Short mmCIF file of C-alpha atoms in Angstrom, two decimals:
data_model
loop_
_atom_site.label_atom_id
_atom_site.label_comp_id
_atom_site.label_asym_id
_atom_site.label_seq_id
_atom_site.Cartn_x
_atom_site.Cartn_y
_atom_site.Cartn_z
CA MET A 1 49.87 68.93 63.71
CA ILE A 2 49.26 67.80 60.13
CA PHE A 3 47.55 64.58 59.09
CA SER A 4 45.96 63.26 55.90
CA VAL A 5 42.87 61.11 55.60
CA PHE A 6 40.96 59.56 52.69
CA PRO A 7 37.30 59.22 53.80
CA THR A 8 34.22 59.33 51.56
CA ALA A 9 32.93 62.71 50.41
CA LYS A 10 29.78 62.23 52.50
CA MET A 11 31.81 62.44 55.72
CA PHE A 12 33.24 65.84 54.88
CA PRO A 13 30.75 68.11 53.05
CA CYS A 14 33.50 70.59 52.28
CA CYS A 15 34.48 68.16 49.57
CA TRP A 16 31.13 68.15 47.80
CA LEU A 17 30.75 71.84 48.60
CA ALA A 18 33.69 72.39 46.30
CA LEU A 19 31.70 70.81 43.49
CA VAL A 20 29.55 73.91 43.43
CA ALA A 21 32.50 75.23 41.47
CA LEU A 22 31.40 72.99 38.62
CA ILE A 23 29.08 75.58 37.09
CA PRO A 24 29.66 78.05 34.06
CA VAL A 25 30.96 81.60 32.93
CA THR A 26 32.93 83.81 30.48
CA LEU A 27 34.50 87.17 29.88
CA SER A 28 36.15 89.13 27.08
CA THR A 29 35.58 87.93 23.51
CA ASN A 30 36.38 84.27 24.11
CA PRO A 31 33.27 82.23 24.89
CA GLY A 32 32.91 80.15 28.03
CA VAL A 33 30.33 77.94 26.34
CA LYS A 34 30.18 76.75 22.73
CA VAL A 35 27.18 75.20 20.99
CA LYS A 36 27.49 73.38 17.67
CA LEU A 37 24.53 72.42 15.48
CA THR A 38 25.45 69.69 12.99
CA ALA A 39 23.97 68.65 9.65
CA LYS A 40 22.07 65.96 11.54
CA GLY A 41 20.50 68.64 13.70
CA LEU A 42 19.68 70.71 10.62
CA GLU A 43 17.95 67.71 9.06
CA TYR A 44 15.72 67.44 12.11
CA GLY A 45 15.03 71.15 11.81
CA ARG A 46 14.18 70.69 8.12
CA GLN A 47 11.57 68.09 9.01
CA LEU A 48 9.95 70.41 11.53
CA GLY A 49 10.18 73.34 9.11
CA MET A 50 8.54 71.48 6.21
CA ALA A 51 5.51 70.69 8.35
CA SER A 52 5.25 74.38 9.26
CA ILE A 53 5.66 75.56 5.65
CA GLN A 54 3.08 73.05 4.39
CA LYS A 55 0.60 74.29 6.97
CA LYS A 56 1.34 77.89 6.03
CA LEU A 57 0.92 77.29 2.28
CA LYS A 58 -2.58 75.96 2.92
CA THR A 59 -3.52 79.46 4.07
CA ILE A 60 -2.78 81.04 0.66
CA LYS A 61 -5.67 83.21 -0.39
CA VAL A 62 -6.04 83.33 -4.18
CA PRO A 63 -8.00 86.46 -5.12
CA ASP A 64 -11.06 86.32 -7.38
CA MET A 65 -10.18 86.83 -11.04
CA SER A 66 -12.25 88.44 -13.79
CA GLY A 67 -11.83 89.88 -17.25
CA THR A 68 -13.12 90.27 -20.80
CA GLN A 69 -11.97 88.35 -23.84
CA LYS A 70 -12.97 88.57 -27.52
CA VAL A 71 -14.04 85.24 -29.00
CA PRO A 72 -14.56 84.81 -32.80
CA THR A 73 -18.24 84.71 -33.88
CA ILE A 74 -19.36 85.34 -30.29
CA GLY A 75 -17.79 88.65 -29.43
CA LYS A 76 -16.91 89.79 -25.96
CA VAL A 77 -17.05 87.22 -23.18
CA ARG A 78 -17.05 88.40 -19.59
CA TYR A 79 -15.74 85.81 -17.15
CA SER A 80 -14.91 85.47 -13.49
CA LEU A 81 -13.25 82.89 -11.25
CA THR A 82 -14.35 83.04 -7.61
CA ASN A 83 -14.04 81.20 -4.29
CA LEU A 84 -10.63 79.73 -5.08
CA LYS A 85 -9.55 77.59 -2.10
CA ILE A 86 -6.49 75.45 -1.40
CA VAL A 87 -7.53 71.82 -0.87
CA ASP A 88 -4.10 70.14 -0.74
CA VAL A 89 -0.39 70.97 -0.59
CA GLY A 90 2.46 68.53 -1.16
CA LEU A 91 6.17 69.07 -0.48
CA PRO A 92 7.71 65.73 -1.47
CA LYS A 93 11.31 66.89 -1.83
CA SER A 94 13.29 69.48 0.12
CA THR A 95 16.88 70.06 1.23
CA LEU A 96 18.52 72.34 3.77
CA ASP A 97 22.18 73.08 3.05
CA LEU A 98 24.77 75.06 4.99
CA VAL A 99 26.16 78.15 3.27
CA PRO A 100 29.57 78.94 4.87
CA GLY A 101 29.77 82.43 6.29
CA THR A 102 26.09 83.17 5.76
CA GLY A 103 23.54 80.67 6.98
CA VAL A 104 21.52 77.97 5.22
CA ARG A 105 19.74 77.49 1.92
CA LEU A 106 16.30 75.89 1.75
CA SER A 107 15.28 74.27 -1.55
CA ILE A 108 11.86 72.75 -2.23
CA ASP A 109 11.30 70.84 -5.50
CA ASN A 110 8.38 69.08 -7.20
CA ALA A 111 5.86 70.65 -4.84
CA PHE A 112 2.20 70.84 -5.80
CA ILE A 113 -0.88 72.82 -4.79
CA SER A 114 -4.45 71.73 -5.55
CA LEU A 115 -7.30 74.27 -5.62
CA HIS A 116 -11.05 74.27 -6.18
CA GLY A 117 -13.18 77.20 -7.37
CA ASN A 118 -16.19 78.42 -9.34
CA TRP A 119 -16.37 79.99 -12.81
CA ARG A 120 -19.01 82.15 -14.47
CA VAL A 121 -19.35 83.73 -17.96
CA LYS A 122 -21.69 86.11 -19.75
CA TYR A 123 -21.78 86.66 -23.52
CA LEU A 124 -24.14 87.86 -26.26
CA ARG A 125 -25.55 90.08 -23.50
CA ILE A 126 -28.12 87.58 -22.32
CA ILE A 127 -26.38 84.20 -22.20
CA LYS A 128 -24.92 83.14 -18.87
CA ASP A 129 -23.12 79.98 -17.88
CA SER A 130 -21.37 78.75 -14.74
CA GLY A 131 -19.76 75.75 -13.10
CA SER A 132 -16.82 74.67 -10.95
CA PHE A 133 -13.25 73.63 -11.59
CA ASP A 134 -10.35 71.77 -9.97
CA LEU A 135 -6.86 73.03 -10.54
CA LYS A 136 -3.43 71.57 -9.75
CA VAL A 137 -0.16 73.46 -9.79
CA SER A 138 2.73 71.01 -10.29
CA GLY A 139 6.51 71.26 -10.48
CA LEU A 140 6.53 74.11 -7.96
CA THR A 141 10.03 75.10 -6.78
CA ILE A 142 10.92 77.38 -3.88
CA THR A 143 14.47 78.46 -3.05
CA THR A 144 15.37 80.82 -0.23
CA SER A 145 18.54 81.69 1.67
CA ILE A 146 18.26 82.05 5.44
CA ALA A 147 20.73 84.39 7.11
CA ILE A 148 21.79 83.68 10.72
CA LYS A 149 23.00 86.56 12.85
CA SER A 150 22.96 87.79 16.45
CA ASP A 151 20.46 90.32 17.79
CA GLU A 152 20.90 93.02 20.43
CA THR A 153 20.08 90.59 23.26
CA GLY A 154 22.80 88.15 22.25
CA ARG A 155 20.35 85.61 20.82
CA PRO A 156 20.62 84.12 17.33
CA VAL A 157 18.17 85.59 14.81
CA VAL A 158 17.22 84.37 11.32
CA SER A 159 15.77 86.06 8.24
CA SER A 160 14.77 84.98 4.73
CA VAL A 161 16.63 86.55 1.79
CA ASN A 162 16.75 85.98 -1.97
CA CYS A 163 13.56 83.95 -2.22
CA VAL A 164 12.66 82.64 -5.71
CA THR A 165 9.51 80.72 -6.66
CA ALA A 166 8.69 79.10 -10.00
CA VAL A 167 5.51 77.31 -11.13
CA GLY A 168 6.10 74.32 -13.40
CA SER A 169 2.70 73.53 -14.91
CA VAL A 170 -1.00 74.21 -14.30
CA SER A 171 -3.69 71.65 -15.11
CA ILE A 172 -7.42 72.40 -14.92
CA LYS A 173 -10.49 70.20 -14.92
CA PHE A 174 -13.77 72.03 -15.57
CA HIS A 175 -17.19 70.91 -14.48
CA GLY A 176 -20.22 72.21 -16.43
CA GLY A 177 -20.49 74.68 -19.31
CA ALA A 178 -19.60 74.50 -23.02
CA SER A 179 -16.28 72.90 -23.92
CA TRP A 180 -15.23 75.83 -26.10
CA LEU A 181 -14.94 77.94 -22.93
CA TYR A 182 -12.21 75.78 -21.46
CA ASN A 183 -9.36 77.01 -23.63
CA LEU A 184 -10.34 80.57 -22.79
CA PHE A 185 -10.04 79.85 -19.08
CA LYS A 186 -6.87 77.80 -19.33
CA LYS A 187 -4.84 80.58 -20.89
CA PHE A 188 -6.15 83.18 -18.53
CA ILE A 189 -5.86 81.09 -15.36
CA ASP A 190 -2.31 79.92 -16.08
CA LYS A 191 -0.96 83.46 -16.30
CA ALA A 192 -2.99 84.99 -13.48
CA LEU A 193 -2.45 82.09 -11.06
CA ARG A 194 1.31 81.99 -11.58
CA LYS A 195 1.52 85.66 -10.71
CA ALA A 196 -0.71 85.31 -7.63
CA LEU A 197 1.15 82.27 -6.26
CA GLU A 198 4.67 83.50 -6.91
CA LYS A 199 3.87 86.71 -5.08
CA GLN A 200 2.39 85.02 -2.01
CA ILE A 201 4.60 81.95 -1.55
CA CYS A 202 7.84 83.81 -0.80
CA ASN A 203 6.01 86.01 1.69
CA LEU A 204 4.61 82.95 3.45
CA VAL A 205 8.03 81.26 3.58
CA ALA A 206 9.49 84.46 5.02
CA ASP A 207 6.76 84.36 7.68
CA VAL A 208 7.69 80.78 8.61
CA VAL A 209 11.36 81.73 8.93
CA SER A 210 10.42 84.79 10.97
CA ASP A 211 8.33 82.58 13.26
CA LEU A 212 11.54 80.70 14.12
CA ASN A 213 12.67 83.82 15.94
CA LEU A 214 9.83 83.30 18.40
CA GLN A 215 11.50 80.01 19.35
CA LEU A 216 14.97 81.55 19.36
CA LYS A 217 13.77 84.21 21.77
CA THR A 218 13.12 81.43 24.31
CA LEU A 219 16.87 80.78 24.52
CA ASN A 220 17.59 81.24 28.22
CA VAL A 221 20.11 84.06 27.78
CA VAL A 222 19.94 84.63 31.53
CA ALA A 223 18.99 81.49 33.44
CA LYS A 224 18.45 81.42 37.20
CA VAL A 225 20.49 78.72 38.90
CA ASP A 226 19.45 79.25 42.52
CA GLN A 227 19.06 82.06 45.05
CA TYR A 228 22.74 82.94 44.71
CA ALA A 229 23.51 82.93 41.02
CA ASP A 230 22.36 83.45 37.44
CA ILE A 231 24.17 82.25 34.34
CA GLU A 232 24.33 84.30 31.15
CA TYR A 233 24.25 82.59 27.75
CA SER A 234 24.33 85.63 25.46
CA MET A 235 26.39 85.27 22.30
CA VAL A 236 29.78 86.97 22.25
CA SER A 237 29.98 87.04 18.45
CA ALA A 238 27.96 86.27 15.34
CA PRO A 239 27.35 82.56 14.60
CA THR A 240 30.05 80.78 12.62
CA VAL A 241 28.70 78.79 9.66
CA SER A 242 30.95 76.20 8.03
CA LYS A 243 30.32 73.38 5.56
CA ALA A 244 29.64 70.95 8.41
CA SER A 245 28.01 72.93 11.22
CA ILE A 246 26.78 76.14 12.80
CA GLU A 247 28.71 77.14 15.90
CA LEU A 248 27.59 79.63 18.56
CA GLY A 249 30.01 81.17 21.05
CA MET A 250 28.20 82.08 24.28
CA LYS A 251 29.26 84.04 27.30
CA GLY A 252 28.31 81.31 29.73
CA GLU A 253 29.27 83.45 32.71
CA PHE A 254 27.93 83.17 36.24
CA TYR A 255 26.91 86.30 38.10
CA ASN A 256 25.71 86.89 41.61
CA THR A 257 21.97 87.41 41.47
CA GLY A 258 21.29 91.12 41.04
CA LYS A 259 24.98 91.96 40.53
CA HIS A 260 27.31 91.88 37.51
CA ARG A 261 30.79 91.54 38.91
CA GLU A 262 33.45 90.12 36.61
CA PRO A 263 35.86 87.51 38.00
CA PRO A 264 39.59 88.32 38.20
CA PHE A 265 40.38 85.94 35.32
CA SER A 266 39.45 85.53 31.67
CA PRO A 267 38.43 82.58 29.48
CA ALA A 268 40.99 80.81 27.34
CA ALA A 269 40.19 79.91 23.76
CA PHE A 270 39.10 76.34 23.12
CA SER A 271 37.83 74.40 20.12
CA LEU A 272 35.18 71.73 19.82
CA PRO A 273 36.23 68.47 18.16
CA PRO A 274 35.03 67.78 14.58
CA GLU A 275 32.46 65.22 15.73
CA THR A 276 29.12 65.24 13.89
CA ASN A 277 27.33 62.08 15.05
CA ASN A 278 24.93 63.99 17.29
CA MET A 279 22.57 66.83 16.40
CA LEU A 280 23.96 69.19 19.02
CA TYR A 281 27.23 69.61 20.93
CA ILE A 282 27.71 71.86 23.97
CA GLY A 283 31.21 72.66 25.22
CA LEU A 284 31.53 74.01 28.78
CA SER A 285 34.94 75.48 29.57
CA ALA A 286 36.98 75.33 32.77
CA PHE A 287 36.63 79.11 32.89
CA THR A 288 32.90 78.64 33.23
CA ALA A 289 33.37 76.32 36.20
CA ASN A 290 35.85 78.62 37.93
CA SER A 291 33.57 81.59 37.41
CA ALA A 292 30.88 79.70 39.30
CA ALA A 293 33.30 79.13 42.14
CA PHE A 294 34.03 82.85 42.23
CA VAL A 295 30.32 83.72 42.32
CA TYR A 296 29.39 81.28 45.07
CA ASN A 297 32.41 82.16 47.16
CA THR A 298 31.60 85.87 46.81
CA ALA A 299 28.00 85.18 47.88
CA GLY A 300 29.21 83.32 50.94
CA ALA A 301 27.36 80.24 49.72
CA LEU A 302 30.40 77.98 50.08
CA SER A 303 29.99 77.67 53.82
CA LEU A 304 28.00 75.16 55.80
CA TYR A 305 27.21 74.09 59.34
CA ILE A 306 27.67 70.34 59.74
CA THR A 307 25.84 68.54 62.54
CA ASP A 308 25.91 64.93 63.67
CA ASP A 309 22.66 64.07 61.87
CA MET A 310 24.46 64.77 58.59
CA ILE A 311 27.04 62.04 59.27
CA PRO A 312 26.17 58.56 57.93
CA GLN A 313 24.80 56.38 60.71
CA GLY A 314 27.39 53.68 60.12
CA SER A 315 30.34 56.06 60.51
CA PRO A 316 32.52 55.46 63.59
CA ILE A 317 33.25 59.20 63.74
CA ARG A 318 30.49 61.13 65.53
CA LEU A 319 30.25 64.85 66.06
CA ASN A 320 30.56 64.84 69.84
CA THR A 321 33.22 65.73 72.40
CA ARG A 322 33.90 62.08 73.19
CA THR A 323 35.06 61.27 69.64
CA PHE A 324 37.11 64.44 69.23
CA GLY A 325 38.54 64.01 72.72
CA THR A 326 40.66 61.26 71.16
CA PHE A 327 42.58 63.94 69.28
CA ILE A 328 42.38 66.73 71.84
CA PRO A 329 41.87 65.27 75.36
CA GLN A 330 40.97 68.65 76.81
CA ILE A 331 37.76 68.68 74.74
CA ALA A 332 36.33 65.65 76.54
CA LYS A 333 37.52 66.93 79.93
CA ARG A 334 36.15 70.47 79.65
CA PHE A 335 32.96 69.68 77.72
CA PRO A 336 31.99 66.10 78.58
CA GLY A 337 29.00 64.52 76.89
CA LEU A 338 28.23 67.41 74.52
CA MET A 339 27.34 67.29 70.85
CA MET A 340 29.35 69.36 68.39
CA LYS A 341 28.88 71.23 65.11
CA LEU A 342 31.39 72.28 62.46
CA LEU A 343 31.38 75.45 60.39
CA VAL A 344 33.05 74.69 57.04
CA ARG A 345 33.90 77.78 54.98
CA THR A 346 35.98 78.27 51.84
CA ALA A 347 39.06 80.40 52.42
CA LYS A 348 39.48 81.21 48.73
CA ASN A 349 37.90 80.36 45.39
CA PRO A 350 37.97 76.65 44.56
CA VAL A 351 39.94 75.86 41.40
CA VAL A 352 38.52 73.55 38.74
CA THR A 353 40.60 71.80 36.08
CA PHE A 354 39.46 69.53 33.25
CA GLU A 355 41.61 66.71 31.92
CA PRO A 356 40.49 63.86 29.66
CA ASN A 357 37.83 61.82 31.53
CA ASN A 358 38.42 63.67 34.78
CA ALA A 359 37.34 66.88 36.47
CA THR A 360 39.27 67.94 39.56
CA VAL A 361 38.31 70.51 42.18
CA ASP A 362 40.92 71.81 44.60
CA ALA A 363 39.56 73.74 47.56
CA THR A 364 40.99 75.44 50.64
CA CYS A 365 38.63 75.64 53.60
CA THR A 366 38.59 76.41 57.29
CA VAL A 367 36.73 74.19 59.74
CA THR A 368 35.69 75.71 63.05
CA ALA A 369 34.43 73.27 65.69
CA TYR A 370 31.94 74.21 68.43
CA ALA A 371 30.58 72.40 71.46
CA ILE A 372 26.80 72.72 71.81
CA HIS A 373 25.60 73.36 75.37
CA PRO A 374 22.16 72.27 76.57
CA ASN A 375 20.94 75.88 76.31
CA ALA A 376 22.09 75.93 72.63
CA THR A 377 25.01 78.29 73.25
CA LEU A 378 28.26 77.46 71.46
CA SER A 379 31.83 77.24 72.74
CA PRO A 380 34.62 77.33 70.11
CA LEU A 381 36.98 74.37 70.33
CA PHE A 382 39.46 74.59 67.47
CA VAL A 383 40.02 75.83 63.89
CA LEU A 384 41.43 73.59 61.15
CA ASN A 385 42.84 74.47 57.75
CA LEU A 386 41.49 71.98 55.20
CA GLU A 387 43.09 71.33 51.80
CA THR A 388 41.02 69.02 49.59
CA SER A 389 41.27 67.54 46.13
CA VAL A 390 38.09 66.09 44.66
CA SER A 391 37.46 64.13 41.45
CA ALA A 392 34.08 64.65 39.84
CA ARG A 393 32.00 62.36 37.67
CA VAL A 394 30.06 64.81 35.51
CA PHE A 395 26.85 63.88 33.72
CA VAL A 396 23.69 65.33 32.18
CA SER A 397 20.36 64.96 33.99
CA GLY A 398 17.42 66.19 31.91
CA THR A 399 18.54 69.61 30.69
CA ARG A 400 20.91 70.22 33.61
CA LEU A 401 24.61 69.49 34.06
CA ALA A 402 25.29 67.71 37.33
CA GLY A 403 28.04 65.76 39.07
CA ALA A 404 28.90 63.28 41.80
CA VAL A 405 32.25 63.48 43.57
CA SER A 406 34.77 61.29 45.32
CA LEU A 407 37.51 62.52 47.60
CA ASN A 408 41.09 62.10 46.35
CA LYS A 409 42.84 63.43 49.43
CA MET A 410 42.40 65.79 52.32
CA ALA A 411 45.05 67.46 54.47
CA LEU A 412 44.11 69.00 57.82
CA THR A 413 46.27 71.47 59.71
CA LEU A 414 45.44 72.73 63.18
CA GLU A 415 45.24 76.51 62.94
CA THR A 416 43.98 77.38 66.43
CA SER A 417 43.01 75.39 69.53
CA TYR A 418 40.89 76.98 72.29
CA VAL A 419 41.20 73.99 74.61
CA GLY A 420 44.79 72.74 74.35
CA ASP A 421 47.21 70.96 72.01
CA ALA A 422 45.82 68.45 69.48
CA GLN A 423 47.17 64.96 68.48
CA SER A 424 25.83 66.33 46.58
CA LEU A 425 24.79 66.99 43.55
CA PRO A 426 24.37 70.51 42.12
CA GLY A 427 23.18 71.20 38.66
CA TYR A 428 22.71 74.19 36.40
CA PRO A 429 20.58 74.84 33.37
CA LEU A 430 21.99 74.28 29.87
CA PRO A 431 21.05 76.59 27.06
CA THR A 432 17.68 75.47 25.70
CA LEU A 433 14.92 76.67 23.47
CA GLY A 434 11.29 76.48 24.56
CA LYS A 435 10.16 72.93 25.32
CA MET A 436 13.39 71.33 24.19
CA LYS A 437 14.30 67.84 25.40
CA LEU A 438 17.79 66.37 25.18
CA VAL A 439 17.98 62.73 24.03
CA ASN A 440 20.82 60.26 23.32
CA THR A 441 23.06 62.49 25.43
CA GLN A 442 26.76 61.70 25.95
CA LEU A 443 29.33 63.62 27.98
CA GLN A 444 33.11 63.69 27.76
CA VAL A 445 35.60 65.54 29.96
CA LEU A 446 38.37 66.80 27.68
CA LYS A 447 41.34 69.13 28.05
CA ASP A 448 40.06 72.46 29.49
CA TYR A 449 36.36 71.82 28.81
CA VAL A 450 33.43 69.43 29.10
CA LEU A 451 31.78 68.33 25.81
CA ILE A 452 28.13 67.33 25.63
CA GLY A 453 26.88 65.63 22.45
CA THR A 454 23.13 65.30 22.16
CA ASP A 455 20.13 65.02 19.91
CA VAL A 456 17.04 67.12 20.58
CA GLN A 457 13.28 66.84 20.48
CA PHE A 458 10.69 69.58 20.77
CA THR A 459 7.45 68.78 22.56
CA GLY A 460 4.18 70.65 22.70
#
């Protein structure tokens, strides 16, 4: 006997069980997940980076300076500049540009550094003088290229290369002492300070760039989904840098926890659209979803006992022998007044397909019905073959991809009768860095993949 019904997904958990298939994976060199960082995202990164560089520049330690200079009519003058400390740093103008095939270029212009220190001189053997000074370095420029590659763990890694620093002008205001000493100091300070700053600034910028790797190491290359599965987000190739974006191709493959077993299928190539309105785009392929189905089916997780308390109270169909006796009279006759339970189990891997604005899950299950005796023993009643097709509404919740489903159709076939003839919302973690929050998030279901466009914020 074959019949088709169109109830809600809540009435038949096999339908929402199939949604567990909506979770990621990949194999071979094609990625299962793609992440694209746009110029808008880079601009946000520039703002964060400038604050970090400004803080770092304030830690510059200018060494004490001393020397001897011959002055007409006076002779040798011994001088020293000590306790030089940074009191202010300004970075009014900076840009971060993409360099195709390489990474990004950071340019800082019209920066300034203000310092305060003490000076001291000794001449004619017995004459000593001292005071303080304020110094401002203006027109400071810093240019560095930042290479983006992949490390041995499959995470992106950055490094600073080709750093160049130039000091525009140095102005000094002295406090105390004879005015004829000022020219002596100005010439000496200008040369010595330029050398000291140019040597330290590039090192400090390199440190800031290197510190970014601490954040990149928080990328959840292997993220635990639940007790059955992990998802791997390691990169399958080096990042691709174009004029408009940086694109990362990630494995995105689900594995059974503690086991690395590849599915019997491979990911197809797919491309992200040229959209750039959001900071970040994440593309999740159909391969990723089907890999999840393979993992959960292998783990035996796509099976469930259904009892009457799981059926909505308003449903006219109850899990008892009276209701099912309508279809198979022998059930009510042989097991009158007993409650029932159903064991729903996938017979093969669910199949997920993505089409514009729609995700579909097709699943084949078996449903075994049991009568529950007062002593809790079970008597098998019948086995049904269940073919379902489910449409999924996919959305982002926090930093997790989730979905709600509705049942398109369901076909039941009686496989075996032991009594006579018969008449949710899972989610999985997206790739994130540290305390990253997704904001202004939008999701589209496109041909063969799901596209997430989002901006990001870092907290704490």
